[in-house]
Coordinates of C-alpha atoms and ligand atoms in Angstrom, one line a residue:
X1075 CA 20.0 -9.0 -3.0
X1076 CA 22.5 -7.8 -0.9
X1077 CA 21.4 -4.8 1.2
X1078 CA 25.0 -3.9 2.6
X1079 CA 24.0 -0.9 4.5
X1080 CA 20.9 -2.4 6.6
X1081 CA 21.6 -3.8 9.8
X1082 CA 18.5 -5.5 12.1
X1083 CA 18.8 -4.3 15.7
X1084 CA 17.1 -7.4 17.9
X1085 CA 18.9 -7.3 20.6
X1086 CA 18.6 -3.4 22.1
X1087 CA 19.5 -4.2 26.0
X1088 CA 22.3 -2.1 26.4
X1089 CA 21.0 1.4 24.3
X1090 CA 18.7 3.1 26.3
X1091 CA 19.3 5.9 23.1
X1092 CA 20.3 5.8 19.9
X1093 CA 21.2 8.7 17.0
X1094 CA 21.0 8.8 13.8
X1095 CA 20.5 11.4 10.9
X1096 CA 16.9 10.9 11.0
X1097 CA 14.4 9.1 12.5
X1098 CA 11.3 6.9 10.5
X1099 CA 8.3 5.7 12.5
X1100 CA 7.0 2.5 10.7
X1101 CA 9.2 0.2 8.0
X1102 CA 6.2 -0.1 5.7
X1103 CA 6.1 1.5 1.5
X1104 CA 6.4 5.2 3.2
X1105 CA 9.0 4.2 5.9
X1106 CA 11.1 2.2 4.0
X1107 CA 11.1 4.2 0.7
X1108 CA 11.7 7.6 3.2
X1109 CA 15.2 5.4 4.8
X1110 CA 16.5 4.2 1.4
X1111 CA 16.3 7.0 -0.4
X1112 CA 18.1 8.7 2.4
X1113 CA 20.8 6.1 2.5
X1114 CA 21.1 6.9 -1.1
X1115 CA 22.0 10.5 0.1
X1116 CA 24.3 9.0 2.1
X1117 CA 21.9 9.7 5.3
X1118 CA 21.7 7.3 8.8
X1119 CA 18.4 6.7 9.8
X1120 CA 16.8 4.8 12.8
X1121 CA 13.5 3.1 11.7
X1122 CA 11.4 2.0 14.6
X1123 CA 8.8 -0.6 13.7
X1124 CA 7.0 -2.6 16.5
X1125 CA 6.3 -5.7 14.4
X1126 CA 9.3 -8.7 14.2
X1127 CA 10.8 -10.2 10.9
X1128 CA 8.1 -11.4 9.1
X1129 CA 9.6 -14.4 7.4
X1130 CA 13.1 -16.2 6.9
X1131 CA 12.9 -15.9 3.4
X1132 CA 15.3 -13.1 2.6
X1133 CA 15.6 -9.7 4.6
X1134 CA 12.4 -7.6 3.3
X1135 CA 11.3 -9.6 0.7
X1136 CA 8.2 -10.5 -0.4
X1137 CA 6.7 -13.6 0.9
X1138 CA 5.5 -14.2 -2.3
X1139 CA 8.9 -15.0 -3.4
X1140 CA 9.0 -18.5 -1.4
X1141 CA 5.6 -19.1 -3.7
X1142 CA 6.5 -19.4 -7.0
X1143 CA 4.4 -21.2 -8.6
X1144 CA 0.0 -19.5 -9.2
X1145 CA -1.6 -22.8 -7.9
X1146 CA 0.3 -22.5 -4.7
X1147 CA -1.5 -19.0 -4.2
X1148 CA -4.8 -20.4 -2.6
X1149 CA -3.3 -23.1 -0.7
X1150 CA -0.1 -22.0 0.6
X1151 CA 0.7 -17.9 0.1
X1152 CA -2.7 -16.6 1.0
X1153 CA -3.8 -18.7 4.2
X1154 CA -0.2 -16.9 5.6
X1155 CA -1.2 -13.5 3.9
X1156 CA -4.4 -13.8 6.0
X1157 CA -3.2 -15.0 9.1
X1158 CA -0.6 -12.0 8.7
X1159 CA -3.3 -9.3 8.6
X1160 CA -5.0 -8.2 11.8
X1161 CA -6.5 -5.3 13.0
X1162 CA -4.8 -1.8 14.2
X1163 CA -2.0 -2.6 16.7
X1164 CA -3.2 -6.1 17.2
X1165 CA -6.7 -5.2 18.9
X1166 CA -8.9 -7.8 19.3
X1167 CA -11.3 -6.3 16.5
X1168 CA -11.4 -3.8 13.6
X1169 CA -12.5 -0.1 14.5
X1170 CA -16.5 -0.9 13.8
X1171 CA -16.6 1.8 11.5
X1172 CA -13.8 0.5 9.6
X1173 CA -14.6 -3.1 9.9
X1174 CA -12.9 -4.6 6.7
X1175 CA -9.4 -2.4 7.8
X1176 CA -6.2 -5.0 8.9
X1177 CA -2.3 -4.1 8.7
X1178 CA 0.3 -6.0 8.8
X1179 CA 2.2 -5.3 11.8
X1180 CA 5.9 -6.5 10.5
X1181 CA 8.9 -5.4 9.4
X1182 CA 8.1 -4.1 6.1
X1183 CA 4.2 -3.5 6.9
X1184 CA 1.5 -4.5 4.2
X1185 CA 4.3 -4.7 1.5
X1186 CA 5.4 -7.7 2.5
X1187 CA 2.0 -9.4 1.5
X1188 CA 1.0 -6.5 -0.8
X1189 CA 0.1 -8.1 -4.5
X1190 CA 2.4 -5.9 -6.6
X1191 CA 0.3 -3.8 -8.5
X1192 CA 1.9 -1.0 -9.5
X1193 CA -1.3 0.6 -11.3
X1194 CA 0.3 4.6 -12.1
X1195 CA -2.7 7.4 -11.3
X1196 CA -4.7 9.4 -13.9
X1197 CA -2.7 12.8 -13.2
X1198 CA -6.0 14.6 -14.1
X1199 CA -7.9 13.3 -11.6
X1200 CA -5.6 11.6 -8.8
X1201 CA -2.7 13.4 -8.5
X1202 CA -1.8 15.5 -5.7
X1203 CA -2.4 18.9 -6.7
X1204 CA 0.6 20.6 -4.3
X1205 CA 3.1 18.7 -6.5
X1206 CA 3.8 20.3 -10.6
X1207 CA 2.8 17.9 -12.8
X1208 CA 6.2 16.9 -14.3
X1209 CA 7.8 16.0 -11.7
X1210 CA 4.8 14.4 -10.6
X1211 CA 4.8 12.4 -13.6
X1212 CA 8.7 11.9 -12.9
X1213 CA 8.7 11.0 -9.4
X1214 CA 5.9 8.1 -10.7
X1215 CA 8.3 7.1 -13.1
X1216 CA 10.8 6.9 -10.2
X1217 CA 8.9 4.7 -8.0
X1218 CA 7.4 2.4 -10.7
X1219 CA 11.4 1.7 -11.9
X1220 CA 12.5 1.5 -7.9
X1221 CA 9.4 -1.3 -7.4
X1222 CA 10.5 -3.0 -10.4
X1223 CA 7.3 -2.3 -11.7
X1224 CA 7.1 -4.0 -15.4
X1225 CA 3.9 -4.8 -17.6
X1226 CA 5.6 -7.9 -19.4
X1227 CA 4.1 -10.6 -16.8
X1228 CA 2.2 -12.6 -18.8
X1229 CA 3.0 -11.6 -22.4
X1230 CA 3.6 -15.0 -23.7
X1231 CA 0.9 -16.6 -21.4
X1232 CA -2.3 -17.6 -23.8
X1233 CA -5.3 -16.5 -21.1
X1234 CA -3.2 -13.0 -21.0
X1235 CA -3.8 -12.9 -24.8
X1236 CA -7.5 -13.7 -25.4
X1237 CA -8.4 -11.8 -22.1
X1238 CA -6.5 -8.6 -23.7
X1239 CA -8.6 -9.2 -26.8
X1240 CA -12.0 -10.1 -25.5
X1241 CA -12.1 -7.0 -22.9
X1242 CA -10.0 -4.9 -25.3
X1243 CA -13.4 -5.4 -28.0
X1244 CA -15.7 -5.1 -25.0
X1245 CA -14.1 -1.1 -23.6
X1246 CA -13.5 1.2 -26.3
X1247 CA -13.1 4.9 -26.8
X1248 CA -11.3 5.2 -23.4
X1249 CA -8.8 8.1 -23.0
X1250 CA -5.4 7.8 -25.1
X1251 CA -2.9 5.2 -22.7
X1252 CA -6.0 4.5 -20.2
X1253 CA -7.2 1.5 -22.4
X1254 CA -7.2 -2.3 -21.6
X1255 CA -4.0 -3.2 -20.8
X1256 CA -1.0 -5.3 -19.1
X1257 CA -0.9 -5.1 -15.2
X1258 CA 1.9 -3.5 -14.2
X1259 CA 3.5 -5.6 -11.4
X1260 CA 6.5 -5.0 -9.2
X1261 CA 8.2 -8.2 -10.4
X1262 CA 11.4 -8.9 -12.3
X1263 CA 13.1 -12.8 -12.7
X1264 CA 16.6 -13.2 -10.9
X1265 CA 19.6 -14.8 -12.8
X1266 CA 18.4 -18.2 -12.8
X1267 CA 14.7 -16.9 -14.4
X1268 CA 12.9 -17.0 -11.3
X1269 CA 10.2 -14.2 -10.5
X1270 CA 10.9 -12.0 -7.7
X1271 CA 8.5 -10.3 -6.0
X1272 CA 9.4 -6.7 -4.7
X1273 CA 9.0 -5.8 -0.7
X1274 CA 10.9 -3.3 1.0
X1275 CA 14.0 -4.8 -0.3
X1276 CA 13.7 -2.9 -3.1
X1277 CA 12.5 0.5 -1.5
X1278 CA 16.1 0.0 0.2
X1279 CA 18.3 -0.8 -2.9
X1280 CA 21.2 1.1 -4.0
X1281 CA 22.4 2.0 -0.3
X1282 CA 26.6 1.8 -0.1
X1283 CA 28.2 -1.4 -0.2
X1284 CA 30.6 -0.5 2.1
X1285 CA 31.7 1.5 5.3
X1286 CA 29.2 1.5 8.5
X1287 CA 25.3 1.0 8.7
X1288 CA 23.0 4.0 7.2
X1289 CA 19.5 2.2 8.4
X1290 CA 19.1 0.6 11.5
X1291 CA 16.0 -0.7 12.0
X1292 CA 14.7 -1.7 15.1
X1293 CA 11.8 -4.6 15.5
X1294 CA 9.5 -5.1 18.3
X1295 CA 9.8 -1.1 19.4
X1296 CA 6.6 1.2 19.0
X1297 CA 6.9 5.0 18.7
X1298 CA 4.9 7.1 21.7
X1299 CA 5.4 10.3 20.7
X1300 CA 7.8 12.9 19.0
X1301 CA 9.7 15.1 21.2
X1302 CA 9.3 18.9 19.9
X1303 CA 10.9 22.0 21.0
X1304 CA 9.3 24.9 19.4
X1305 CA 8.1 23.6 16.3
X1306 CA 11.7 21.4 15.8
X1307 CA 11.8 17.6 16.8
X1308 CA 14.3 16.3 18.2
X1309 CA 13.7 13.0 19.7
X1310 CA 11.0 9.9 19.2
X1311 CA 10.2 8.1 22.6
X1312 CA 9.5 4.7 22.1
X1313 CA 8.5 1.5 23.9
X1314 CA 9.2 -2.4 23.5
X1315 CA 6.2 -3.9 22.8
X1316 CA 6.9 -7.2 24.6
X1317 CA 8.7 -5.8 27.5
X1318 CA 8.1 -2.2 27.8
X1319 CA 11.4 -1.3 27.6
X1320 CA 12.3 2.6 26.9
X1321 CA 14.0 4.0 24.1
X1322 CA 14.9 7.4 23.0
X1323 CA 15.9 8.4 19.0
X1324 CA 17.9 12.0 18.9
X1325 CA 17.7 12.6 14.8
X1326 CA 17.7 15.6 13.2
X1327 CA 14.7 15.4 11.8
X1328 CA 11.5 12.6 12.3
X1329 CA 9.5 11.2 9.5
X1330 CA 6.3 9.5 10.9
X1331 CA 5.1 6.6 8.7
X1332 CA 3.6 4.3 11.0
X1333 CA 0.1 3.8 8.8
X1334 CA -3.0 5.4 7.9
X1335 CA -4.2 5.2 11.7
X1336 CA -1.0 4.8 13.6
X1337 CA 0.8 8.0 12.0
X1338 CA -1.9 10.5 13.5
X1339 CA -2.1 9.0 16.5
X1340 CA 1.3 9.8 17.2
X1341 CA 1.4 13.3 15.9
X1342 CA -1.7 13.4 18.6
X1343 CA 0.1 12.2 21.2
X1344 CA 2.8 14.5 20.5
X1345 CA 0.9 17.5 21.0
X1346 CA 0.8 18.1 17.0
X1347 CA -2.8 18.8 16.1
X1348 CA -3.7 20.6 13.0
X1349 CA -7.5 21.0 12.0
X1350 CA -7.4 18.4 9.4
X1351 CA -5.3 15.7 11.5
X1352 CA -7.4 12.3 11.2
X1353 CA -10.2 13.8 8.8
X1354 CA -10.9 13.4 5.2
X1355 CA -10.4 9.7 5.4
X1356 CA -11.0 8.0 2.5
X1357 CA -10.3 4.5 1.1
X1358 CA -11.4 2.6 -2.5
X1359 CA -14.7 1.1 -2.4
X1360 CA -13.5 -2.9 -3.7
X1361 CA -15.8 -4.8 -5.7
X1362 CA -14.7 -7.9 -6.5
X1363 CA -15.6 -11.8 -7.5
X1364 CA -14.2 -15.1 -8.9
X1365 CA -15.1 -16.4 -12.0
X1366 CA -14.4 -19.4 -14.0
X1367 CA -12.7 -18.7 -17.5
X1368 CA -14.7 -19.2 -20.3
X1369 CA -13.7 -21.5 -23.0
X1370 CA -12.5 -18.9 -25.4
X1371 CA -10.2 -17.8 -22.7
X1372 CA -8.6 -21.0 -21.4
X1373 CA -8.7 -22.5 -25.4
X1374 CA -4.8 -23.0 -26.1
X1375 CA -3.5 -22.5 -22.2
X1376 CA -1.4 -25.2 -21.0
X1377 CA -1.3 -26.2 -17.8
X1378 CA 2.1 -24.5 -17.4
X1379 CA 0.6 -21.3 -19.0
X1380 CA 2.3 -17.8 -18.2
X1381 CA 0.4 -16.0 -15.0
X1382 CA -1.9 -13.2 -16.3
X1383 CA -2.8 -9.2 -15.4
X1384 CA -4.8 -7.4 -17.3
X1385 CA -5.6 -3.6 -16.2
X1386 CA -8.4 -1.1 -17.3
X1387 CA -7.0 2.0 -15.6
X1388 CA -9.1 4.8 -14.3
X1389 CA -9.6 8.1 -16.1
X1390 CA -11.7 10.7 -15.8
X1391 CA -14.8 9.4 -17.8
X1392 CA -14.3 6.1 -15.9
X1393 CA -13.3 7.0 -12.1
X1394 CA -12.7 3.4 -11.6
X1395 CA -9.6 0.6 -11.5
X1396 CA -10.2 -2.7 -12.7
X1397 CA -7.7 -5.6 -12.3
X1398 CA -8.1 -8.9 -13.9
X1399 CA -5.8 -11.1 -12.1
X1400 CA -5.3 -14.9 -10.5
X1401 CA -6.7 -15.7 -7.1
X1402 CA -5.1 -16.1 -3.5
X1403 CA -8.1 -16.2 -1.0
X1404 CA -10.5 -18.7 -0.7
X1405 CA -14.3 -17.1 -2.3
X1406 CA -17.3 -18.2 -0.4
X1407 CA -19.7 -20.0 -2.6
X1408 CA -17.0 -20.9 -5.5
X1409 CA -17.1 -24.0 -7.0
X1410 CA -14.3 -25.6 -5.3
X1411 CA -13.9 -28.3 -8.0
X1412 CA -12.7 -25.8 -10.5
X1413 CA -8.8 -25.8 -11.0
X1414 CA -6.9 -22.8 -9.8
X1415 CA -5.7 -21.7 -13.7
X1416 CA -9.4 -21.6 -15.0
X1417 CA -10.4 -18.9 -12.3
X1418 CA -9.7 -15.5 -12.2
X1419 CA -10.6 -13.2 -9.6
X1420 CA -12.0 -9.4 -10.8
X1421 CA -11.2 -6.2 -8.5
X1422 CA -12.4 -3.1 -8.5
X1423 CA -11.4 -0.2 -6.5
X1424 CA -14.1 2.8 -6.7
X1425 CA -13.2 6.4 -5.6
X1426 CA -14.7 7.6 -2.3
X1427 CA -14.8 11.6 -1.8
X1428 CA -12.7 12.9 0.6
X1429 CA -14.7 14.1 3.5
X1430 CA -13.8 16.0 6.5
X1431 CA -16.4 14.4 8.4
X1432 CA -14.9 10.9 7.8
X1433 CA -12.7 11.1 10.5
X1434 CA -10.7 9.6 13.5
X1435 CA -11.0 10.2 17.1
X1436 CA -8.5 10.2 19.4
X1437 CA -9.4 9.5 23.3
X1438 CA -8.0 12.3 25.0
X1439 CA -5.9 11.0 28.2
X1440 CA -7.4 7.5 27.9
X1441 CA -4.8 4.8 27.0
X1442 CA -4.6 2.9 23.8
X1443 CA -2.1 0.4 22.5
X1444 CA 1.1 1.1 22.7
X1445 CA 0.7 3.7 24.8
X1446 CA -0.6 5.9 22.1
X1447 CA -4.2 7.3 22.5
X1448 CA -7.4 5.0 22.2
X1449 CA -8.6 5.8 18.6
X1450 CA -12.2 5.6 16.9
X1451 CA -13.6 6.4 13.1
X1452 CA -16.8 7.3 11.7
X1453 CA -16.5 6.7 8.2
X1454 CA -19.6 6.6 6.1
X1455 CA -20.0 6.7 2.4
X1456 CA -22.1 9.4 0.9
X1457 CA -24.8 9.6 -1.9
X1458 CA -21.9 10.4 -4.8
X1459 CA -19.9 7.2 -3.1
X1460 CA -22.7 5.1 -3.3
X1461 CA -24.0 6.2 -6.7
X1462 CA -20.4 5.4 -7.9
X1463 CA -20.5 2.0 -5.8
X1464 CA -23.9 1.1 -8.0
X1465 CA -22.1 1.8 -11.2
X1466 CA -18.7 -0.1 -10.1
X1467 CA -21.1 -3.2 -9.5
X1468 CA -22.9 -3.0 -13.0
X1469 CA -19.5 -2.4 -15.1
X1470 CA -18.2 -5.6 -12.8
X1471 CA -20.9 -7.4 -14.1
X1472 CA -20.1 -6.5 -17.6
X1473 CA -16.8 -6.9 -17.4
X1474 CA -17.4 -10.6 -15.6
X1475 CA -19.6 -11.4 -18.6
X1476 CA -17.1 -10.7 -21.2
X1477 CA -14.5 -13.2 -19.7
X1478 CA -16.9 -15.9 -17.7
X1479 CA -18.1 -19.5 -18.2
X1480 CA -21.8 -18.3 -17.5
X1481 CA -22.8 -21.8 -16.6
X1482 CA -21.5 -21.2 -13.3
X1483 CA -22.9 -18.4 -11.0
X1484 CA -21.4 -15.0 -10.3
X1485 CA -21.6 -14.2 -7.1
X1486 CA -20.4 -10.3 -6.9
X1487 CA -19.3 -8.6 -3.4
X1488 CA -18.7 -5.0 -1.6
X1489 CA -16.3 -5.4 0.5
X1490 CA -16.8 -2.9 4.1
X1491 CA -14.8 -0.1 4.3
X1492 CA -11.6 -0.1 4.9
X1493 CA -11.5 -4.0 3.2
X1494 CA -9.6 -2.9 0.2
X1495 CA -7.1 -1.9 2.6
X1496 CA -6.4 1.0 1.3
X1497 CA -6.7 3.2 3.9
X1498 CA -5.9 6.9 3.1
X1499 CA -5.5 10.8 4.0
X1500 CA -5.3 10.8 8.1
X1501 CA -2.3 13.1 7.4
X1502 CA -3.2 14.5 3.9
X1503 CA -1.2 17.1 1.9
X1504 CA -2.9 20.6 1.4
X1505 CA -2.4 24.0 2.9
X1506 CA -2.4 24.7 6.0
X1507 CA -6.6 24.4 6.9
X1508 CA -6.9 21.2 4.6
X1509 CA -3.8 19.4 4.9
X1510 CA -1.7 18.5 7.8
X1511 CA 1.7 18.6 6.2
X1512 CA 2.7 20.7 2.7
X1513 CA 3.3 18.9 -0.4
X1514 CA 7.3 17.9 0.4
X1515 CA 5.1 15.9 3.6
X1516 CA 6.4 18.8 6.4
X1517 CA 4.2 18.7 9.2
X1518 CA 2.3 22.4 9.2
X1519 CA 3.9 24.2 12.4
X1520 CA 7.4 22.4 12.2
X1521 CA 10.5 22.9 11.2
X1522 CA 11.5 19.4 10.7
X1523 CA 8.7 16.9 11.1
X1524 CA 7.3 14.7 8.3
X1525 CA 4.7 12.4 7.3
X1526 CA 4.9 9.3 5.0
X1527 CA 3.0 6.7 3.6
X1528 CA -0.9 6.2 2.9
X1529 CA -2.1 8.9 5.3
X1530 CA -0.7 11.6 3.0
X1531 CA -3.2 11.4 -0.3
X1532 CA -5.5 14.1 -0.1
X1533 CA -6.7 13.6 -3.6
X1534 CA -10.3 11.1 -4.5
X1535 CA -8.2 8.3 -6.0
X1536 CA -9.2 4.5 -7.0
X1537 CA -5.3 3.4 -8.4
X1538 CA -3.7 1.3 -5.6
X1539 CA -1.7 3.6 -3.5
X1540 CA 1.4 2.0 -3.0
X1541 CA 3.3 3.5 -6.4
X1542 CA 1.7 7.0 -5.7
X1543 CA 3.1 7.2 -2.1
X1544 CA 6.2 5.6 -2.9
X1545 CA 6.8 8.9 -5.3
X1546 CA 5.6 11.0 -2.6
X1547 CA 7.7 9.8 0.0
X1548 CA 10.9 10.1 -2.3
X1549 CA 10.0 13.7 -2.9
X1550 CA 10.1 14.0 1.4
X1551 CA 12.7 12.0 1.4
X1552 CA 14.4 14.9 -0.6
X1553 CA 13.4 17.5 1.4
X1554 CA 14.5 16.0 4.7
X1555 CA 18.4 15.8 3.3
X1556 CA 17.9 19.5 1.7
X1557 CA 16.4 20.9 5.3
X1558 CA 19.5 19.9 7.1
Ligands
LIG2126 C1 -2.7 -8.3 0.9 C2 -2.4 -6.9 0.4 C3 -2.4 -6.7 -0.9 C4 -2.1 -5.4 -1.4 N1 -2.0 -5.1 -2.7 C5 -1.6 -3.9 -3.1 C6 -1.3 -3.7 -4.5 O1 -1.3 -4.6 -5.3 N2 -0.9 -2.5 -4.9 C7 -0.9 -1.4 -4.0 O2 -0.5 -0.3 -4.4 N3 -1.1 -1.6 -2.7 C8 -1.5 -2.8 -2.2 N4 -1.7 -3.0 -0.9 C9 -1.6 -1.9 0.0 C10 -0.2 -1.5 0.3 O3 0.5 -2.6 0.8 C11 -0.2 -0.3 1.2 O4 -1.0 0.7 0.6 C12 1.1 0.3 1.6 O5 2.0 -0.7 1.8 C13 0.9 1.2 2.8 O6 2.2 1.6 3.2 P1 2.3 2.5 4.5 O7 3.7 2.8 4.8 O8 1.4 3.7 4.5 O9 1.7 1.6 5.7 P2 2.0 0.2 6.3 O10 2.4 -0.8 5.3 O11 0.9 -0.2 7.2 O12 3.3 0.5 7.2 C14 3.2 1.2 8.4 C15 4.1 0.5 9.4 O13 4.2 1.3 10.6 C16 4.2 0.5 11.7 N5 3.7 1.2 12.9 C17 2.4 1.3 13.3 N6 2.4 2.0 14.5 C18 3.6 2.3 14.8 C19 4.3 2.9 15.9 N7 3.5 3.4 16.9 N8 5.6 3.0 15.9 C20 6.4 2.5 14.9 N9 5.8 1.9 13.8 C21 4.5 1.8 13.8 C22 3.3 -0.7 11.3 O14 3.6 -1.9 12.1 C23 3.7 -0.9 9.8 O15 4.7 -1.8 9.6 C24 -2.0 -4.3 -0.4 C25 -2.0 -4.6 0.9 C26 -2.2 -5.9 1.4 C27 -2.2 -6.2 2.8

């Protein structure tokens, strides 16, 4: 796809500053779906990232892309998916309290790995509650079409079919549209049929196809802090990561999307410290396993069967996600002999209440990475959380049962927080005691500074996040070019 108006900036040596309409911290989901939607508007921005290119494979696409084919997924996409992820600005270990959290530091964050799932929230329960609900339900619509979110992958495949029908018979009487149903996916085939995966390519889409540049985004450079002159930003200082080189972004306005841990450490380091900056984390509890497909499932598939996604969505009876959905790391224990299109590997995500005492730490005036502040969490479920956990684990069992080959074991895992990577509410919506920013994403206390990306859910959720704070971010994106 060609993205016309995006231009990579390697080689910096001669710009000790650069200007643009705005400036975006971080080229991940929030970053990148903040810049396009601006270059839509017709917008420059300067997006600082202090990852590199991930891949040659096309600007921003997904890696997936160069791995077309579902046995390939073990072998080939995931060892790279995990050798991608690492912990928080490439420290030699995860924050103990968060010990299953990695990010990818790249250009285009976790999306370039992410595994499409486009699941849309239960507004009843998950949506943010400083947005109306239509154009909630609108902006959702927005992001799932802009992610080329689609719930056809799989129709004609024959496991897709009997795994519809057999979990389909197994959960009824769930809420109207919340039933057993097609993953929705951010896929779509190109013009020779082949499936393409959606990265930030497609947050970026639709820029002008002509005339100058409206992103420039800038590899290898870490932001240090936002420049603020009562209450307005004006500037991002930055640093290369390799060489420690300065650089200096004069925008009109600064939207910080650098990730659930690095976005409030730079509002910290900028001086930008409401009460609820780095509290009320909270993440998805994951349960998952692999199973071997019973015979009523894999009767009829062919070896070149259709992939498969199947989706029980959460609602408010059932505050769980459940996805259904082919493997790509390797599962400890797992008969290894099994072929690749007989398995299928469960996930669950289960809410976790937001709680103020979940929190980060920054380390006043001692260095961290980048030469932000050292960070720490303490993160611990509580008795609803675990209660919730207990359940998860006994509807995964159910749920395994109904789709298994129970001659082989099931061997079913809680992954440590922070593993579903899923990381959320560092920089929350709310007012101005629970939230750090107001529901366009404004930073409390500024005219002109925003937050993007994961950090903003305030809300108990257990849908992946990725379609949620897509939506969010275009509705900041919106009121950036309306605030200038
Ligand atoms: C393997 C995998 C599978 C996933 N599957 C799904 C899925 O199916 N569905 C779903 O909804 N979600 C999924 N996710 C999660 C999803 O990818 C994330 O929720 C989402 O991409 C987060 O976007 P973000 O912008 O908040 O953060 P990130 O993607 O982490 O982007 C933040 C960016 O900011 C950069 N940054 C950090 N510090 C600085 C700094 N100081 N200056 C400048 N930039 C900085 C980082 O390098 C990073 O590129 C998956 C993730 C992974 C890794």
């Amino acid at each position: 796809m060609p993205l016309h108006h995006v231009e990579v900036w390697n080689d910096l040596s001669d710009a000790g500053t650069l200007t643009a309409d705005v400036a975006v911290i971080g080229s991940g989901a929030g970053g990148a779906a903040v810049a396009g939607e601006l270059s839509r508007a017709g917008l420059s921005t300067v997006v600082l990232e202090p990852g590199d290119i991930p891949h040659p494979y096309g600007f921003g696409a997904h890696l997936r892309n160069a791995y077309p084919v579902e046995e390939d997924l073990g072998t080939g996409f995931g060892p790279r998916v995990l050798e991608a992820l690492v912990p928080y600005a490439r420290a030699a270990a995860t924050l103990p309290a968060l010990r299953g959290q990695r990010f990818a530091h790249a250009v285009g964050g976790m999306m370039s790995y992410w595994s499409h799932v486009c699941a849309v929230p239960d507004h009843a329960t998950e949506a943010e509650p400083s947005v109306p609900e239509a154009e909630m339900r609108a902006l959702w619509a927005e992001a799932a079409r802009l992610l080329w979110s689609n719930s056809t992958v799989g129709a004609a495949g024959v496991r897709q079919r009997h795994l519809r029908r057999l979990l389909g018979q197994e959960f009824t009487g769930l809420p109207e549209g919340r039933g057993v149903q097609p993953l929705p996916v951010g896929m779509r085939e190109d013009a020779s049929g082949q499936a393409r995966y959606s990265g930030i390519d497609a947050l970026l889409d639709g820029g002008q196809s002509t005339g100058p540049a409206t992103v420039g985004i800038v590899p290898g450079y870490a932001a240090r802090q936002v420049v603020l002159t009562g209450g307005r930003a004006t500037a991002v200082l930055a640093g290369a990561v390799a060489g420690g080189r300065a650089l200096r972004v004069e925008a009109d306005a600064v939207v910080v999307a650098a990730g659930a841990l690095g976005s409030p450490a730079i509002l910290h380091a900028s001086g930008v410290r409401p009460p609820a900056l780095g509290r009320y984390l909270t993440d998805h509890s994951m349960v998952s396993s692999r199973v071997r497909l019973s015979a009523g499932v894999r009767e009829g598939a062919t070896a070149d069967d259709a992939s498969f996604g199947v989706w029980i969505p959460s609602s408010g009876e059932r505050p769980l996600h459940t996805q259904i959905v082919p493997g790509w790391t390797e599962v400890a224990g797992f008969d290894r002999s099994v072929p690749a299109r007989e398995t299928a590997d469960i996930g669950q995500f289960v809410a976790v209440d937001p709680d103020p005492d979940n929190r980060l730490v920054f380390g006043e005036g001692k260095p961290g990475p980048w030469g932000l502040p050292s960070v720490s969490a303490r993160f611990e479920l509580g008795a609803a959380d675990r209660d919730r956990v207990r359940a998860a684990v006994a509807d995964h069992v159910r749920v395994a049962d109904t789709i298994r080959d129970t001659s082989h074991g099931l061997g079913v895992s809680v992954a440590p927080p922070g593993g579903s990577l899923h990381l959320m509410g560092s920089t929350r919506l709310g007012t101005e005691e629970t939230g750090v920013a107001d529901g366009n994403g404004r930073v409390w206390g500024t005219d002109n500074l925003y937050v993007a990306g994961n950090g903003v859910v305030s809300t108990r959720t257990t849908s992946n996040p990725t379609l949620n704070v897509v939506a969010l971010a275009l509705r900041t994106a919106r009121a950036v070019a309306q605030g200038r």
